[in-house]
CSV table of C-alpha atoms in Angstrom, one decimal:
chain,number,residue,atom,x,y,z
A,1,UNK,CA,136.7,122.2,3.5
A,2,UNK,CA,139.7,120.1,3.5
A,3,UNK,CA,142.8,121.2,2.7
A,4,UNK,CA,141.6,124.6,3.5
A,5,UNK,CA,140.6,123.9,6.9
A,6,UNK,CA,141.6,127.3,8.2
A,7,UNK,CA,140.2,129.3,5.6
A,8,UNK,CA,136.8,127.5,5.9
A,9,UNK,CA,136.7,127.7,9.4
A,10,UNK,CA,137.2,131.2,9.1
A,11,UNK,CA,134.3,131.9,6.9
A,12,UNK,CA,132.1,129.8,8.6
A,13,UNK,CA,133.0,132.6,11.4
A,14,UNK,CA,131.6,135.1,9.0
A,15,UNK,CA,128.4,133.6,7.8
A,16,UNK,CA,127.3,133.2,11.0
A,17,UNK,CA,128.4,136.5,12.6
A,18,UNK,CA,127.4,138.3,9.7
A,19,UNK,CA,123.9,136.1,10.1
A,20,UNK,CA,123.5,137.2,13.8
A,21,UNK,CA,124.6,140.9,13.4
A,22,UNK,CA,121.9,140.9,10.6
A,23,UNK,CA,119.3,139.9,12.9
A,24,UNK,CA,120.2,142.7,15.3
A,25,UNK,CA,120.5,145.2,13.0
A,26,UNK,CA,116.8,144.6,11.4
A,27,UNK,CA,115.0,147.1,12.9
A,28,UNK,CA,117.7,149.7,12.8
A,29,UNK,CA,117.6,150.5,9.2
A,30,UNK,CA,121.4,148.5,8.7
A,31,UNK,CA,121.9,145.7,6.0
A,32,UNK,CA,124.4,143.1,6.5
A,33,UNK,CA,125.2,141.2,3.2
A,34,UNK,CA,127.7,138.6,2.9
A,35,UNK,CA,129.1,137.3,-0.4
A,36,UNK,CA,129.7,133.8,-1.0
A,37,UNK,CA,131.8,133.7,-3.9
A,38,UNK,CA,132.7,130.7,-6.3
A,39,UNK,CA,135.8,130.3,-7.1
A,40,UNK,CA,137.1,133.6,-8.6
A,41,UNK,CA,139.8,134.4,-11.0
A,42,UNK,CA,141.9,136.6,-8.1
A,43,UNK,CA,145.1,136.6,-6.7
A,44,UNK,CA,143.2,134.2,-3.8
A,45,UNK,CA,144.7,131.2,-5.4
A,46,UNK,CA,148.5,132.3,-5.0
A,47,UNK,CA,148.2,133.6,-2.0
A,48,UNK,CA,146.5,130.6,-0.2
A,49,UNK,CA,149.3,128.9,-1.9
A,50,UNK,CA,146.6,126.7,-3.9
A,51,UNK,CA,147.9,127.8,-7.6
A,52,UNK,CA,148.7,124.0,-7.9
A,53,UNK,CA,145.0,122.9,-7.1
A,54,UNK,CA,142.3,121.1,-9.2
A,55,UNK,CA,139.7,123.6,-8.7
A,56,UNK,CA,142.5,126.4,-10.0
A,57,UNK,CA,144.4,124.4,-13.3
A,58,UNK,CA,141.0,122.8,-13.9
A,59,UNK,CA,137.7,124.6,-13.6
A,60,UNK,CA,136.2,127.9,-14.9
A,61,UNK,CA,136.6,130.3,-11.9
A,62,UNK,CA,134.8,133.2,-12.3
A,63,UNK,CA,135.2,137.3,-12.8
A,64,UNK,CA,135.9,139.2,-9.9
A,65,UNK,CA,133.8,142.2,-11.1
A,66,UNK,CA,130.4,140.2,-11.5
A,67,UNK,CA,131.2,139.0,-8.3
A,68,UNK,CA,131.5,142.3,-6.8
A,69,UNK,CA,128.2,143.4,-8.9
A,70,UNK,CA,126.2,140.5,-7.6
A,71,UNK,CA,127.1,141.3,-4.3
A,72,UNK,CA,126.8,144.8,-4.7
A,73,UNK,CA,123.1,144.0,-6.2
A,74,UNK,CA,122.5,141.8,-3.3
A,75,UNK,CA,123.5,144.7,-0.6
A,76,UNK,CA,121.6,147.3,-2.5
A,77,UNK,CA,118.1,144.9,-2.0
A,78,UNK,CA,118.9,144.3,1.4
A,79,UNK,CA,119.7,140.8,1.2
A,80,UNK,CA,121.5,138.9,3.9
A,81,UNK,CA,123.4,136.2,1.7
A,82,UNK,CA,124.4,136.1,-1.6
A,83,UNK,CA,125.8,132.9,-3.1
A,84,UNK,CA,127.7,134.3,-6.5
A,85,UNK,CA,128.1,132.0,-9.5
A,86,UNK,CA,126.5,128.7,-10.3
A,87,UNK,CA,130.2,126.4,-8.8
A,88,UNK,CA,128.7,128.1,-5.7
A,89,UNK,CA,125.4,127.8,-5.9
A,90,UNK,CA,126.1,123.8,-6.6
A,91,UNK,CA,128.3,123.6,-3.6
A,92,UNK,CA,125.7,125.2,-1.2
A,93,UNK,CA,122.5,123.0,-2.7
A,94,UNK,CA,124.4,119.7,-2.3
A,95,UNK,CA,126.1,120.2,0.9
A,96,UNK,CA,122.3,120.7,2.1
A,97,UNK,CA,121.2,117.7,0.1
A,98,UNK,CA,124.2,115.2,0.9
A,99,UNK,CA,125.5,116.4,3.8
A,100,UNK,CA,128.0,117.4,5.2
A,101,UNK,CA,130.7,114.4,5.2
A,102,UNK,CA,129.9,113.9,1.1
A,103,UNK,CA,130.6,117.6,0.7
A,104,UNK,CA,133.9,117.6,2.3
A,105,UNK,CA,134.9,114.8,0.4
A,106,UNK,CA,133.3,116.3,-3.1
A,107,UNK,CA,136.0,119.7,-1.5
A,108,UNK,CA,139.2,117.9,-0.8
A,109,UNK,CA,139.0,116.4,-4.4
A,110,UNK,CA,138.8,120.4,-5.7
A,111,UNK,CA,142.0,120.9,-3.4
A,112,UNK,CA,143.9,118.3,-4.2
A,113,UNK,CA,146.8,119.0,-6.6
A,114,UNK,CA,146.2,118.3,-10.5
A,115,UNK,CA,148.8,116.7,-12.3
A,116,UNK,CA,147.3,118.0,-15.5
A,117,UNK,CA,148.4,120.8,-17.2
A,118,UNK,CA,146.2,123.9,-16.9
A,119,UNK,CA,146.1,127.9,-15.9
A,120,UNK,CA,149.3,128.6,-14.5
A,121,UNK,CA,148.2,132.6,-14.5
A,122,UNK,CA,146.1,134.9,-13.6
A,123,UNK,CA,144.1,136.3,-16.5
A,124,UNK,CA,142.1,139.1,-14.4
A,125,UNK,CA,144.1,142.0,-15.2
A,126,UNK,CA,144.2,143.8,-11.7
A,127,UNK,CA,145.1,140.6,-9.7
A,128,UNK,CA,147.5,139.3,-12.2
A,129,UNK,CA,149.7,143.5,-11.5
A,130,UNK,CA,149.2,143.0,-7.9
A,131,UNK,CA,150.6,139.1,-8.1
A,132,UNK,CA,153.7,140.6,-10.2
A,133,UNK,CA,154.1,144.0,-8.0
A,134,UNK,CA,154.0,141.0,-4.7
A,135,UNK,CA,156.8,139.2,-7.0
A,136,UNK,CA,158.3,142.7,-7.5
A,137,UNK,CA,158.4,143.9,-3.9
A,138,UNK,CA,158.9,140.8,-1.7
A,139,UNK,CA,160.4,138.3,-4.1
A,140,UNK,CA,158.8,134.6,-4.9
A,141,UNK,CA,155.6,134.9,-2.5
A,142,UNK,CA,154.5,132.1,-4.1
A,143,UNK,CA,157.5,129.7,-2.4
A,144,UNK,CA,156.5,131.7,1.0
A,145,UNK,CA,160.0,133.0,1.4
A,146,UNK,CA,161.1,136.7,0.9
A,147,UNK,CA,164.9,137.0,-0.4
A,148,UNK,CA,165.8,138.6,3.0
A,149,UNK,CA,164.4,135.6,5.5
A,150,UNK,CA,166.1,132.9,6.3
A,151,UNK,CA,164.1,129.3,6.0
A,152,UNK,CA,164.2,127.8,9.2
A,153,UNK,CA,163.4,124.2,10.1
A,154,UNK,CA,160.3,123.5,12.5
């Protein structure tokens, strides 16, 4: 996922540790489940610093608590995978269709920056207390600077 590299490498990580421990806990009465959200109206956005990206000013992201529920659902019925929400659901089917070079490409266009105006907040009530008790407590997160550090050049 460009411009998320890290993030995507690290979830990657997850889908296929949580694939293997799956396997080895099959017999052993143990469900591993792992959620594969679309993009989801959380605090995510501001703390990835990605509050400036197409996918957030631009596209429908979807409510945390059907998230959860579909995941919950998922765990419940023993599934191993859950893909939550049809922006994910899309993603998944045409990364498997087009590959894997065409669906980086189709990614770093949802990352870029938009230049159009769009959701500048949080409308999911819990995230949008915790973004203004962060703002509160440690001062403009979103800039990646607490009042008491000092910016230092690389």
């Amino acid at each position: 996922m460009p411009l998320l590299s890290v993030y995507a490498a690290t979830k990657a990580f997850v889908l296929s540790f949580s694939a293997a421990l799956a396997n080895e806990m099959k017999d052993k009465n143990i469900t591993i489940t792992v959620l594969l959200p679309a993009p989801t109206d959380t605090d995510f956005f501001h703390k990835a610093h990605q509050q400036h990206t197409v996918t957030y000013k631009e596209k429908k992201l979807h409510d945390p608590a059907t998230v959860a529920k579909n995941g919950y659902e998922a765990l419940m019925k023993g599934e191993n995978k859950i893909v939550s929400g049809s922006t994910a659901k899309m993603h998944v089917f045409l990364s498997d269709l087009l590959g894997e070079e065409m669906a980086a490409g189709n990614a770093r266009k949802q990352n870029e920056p938009s230049d159009k105006e769009g959701r500048t907040t949080i409308t999911h009530e819990p995230s949008r207390r915790e973004r203004e008790a962060i703002h509160a407590t440690e001062g403009d997160y979103q800039k990646g600077v607490r009042p008491d550090e000092e910016i230092k050049p690389f």
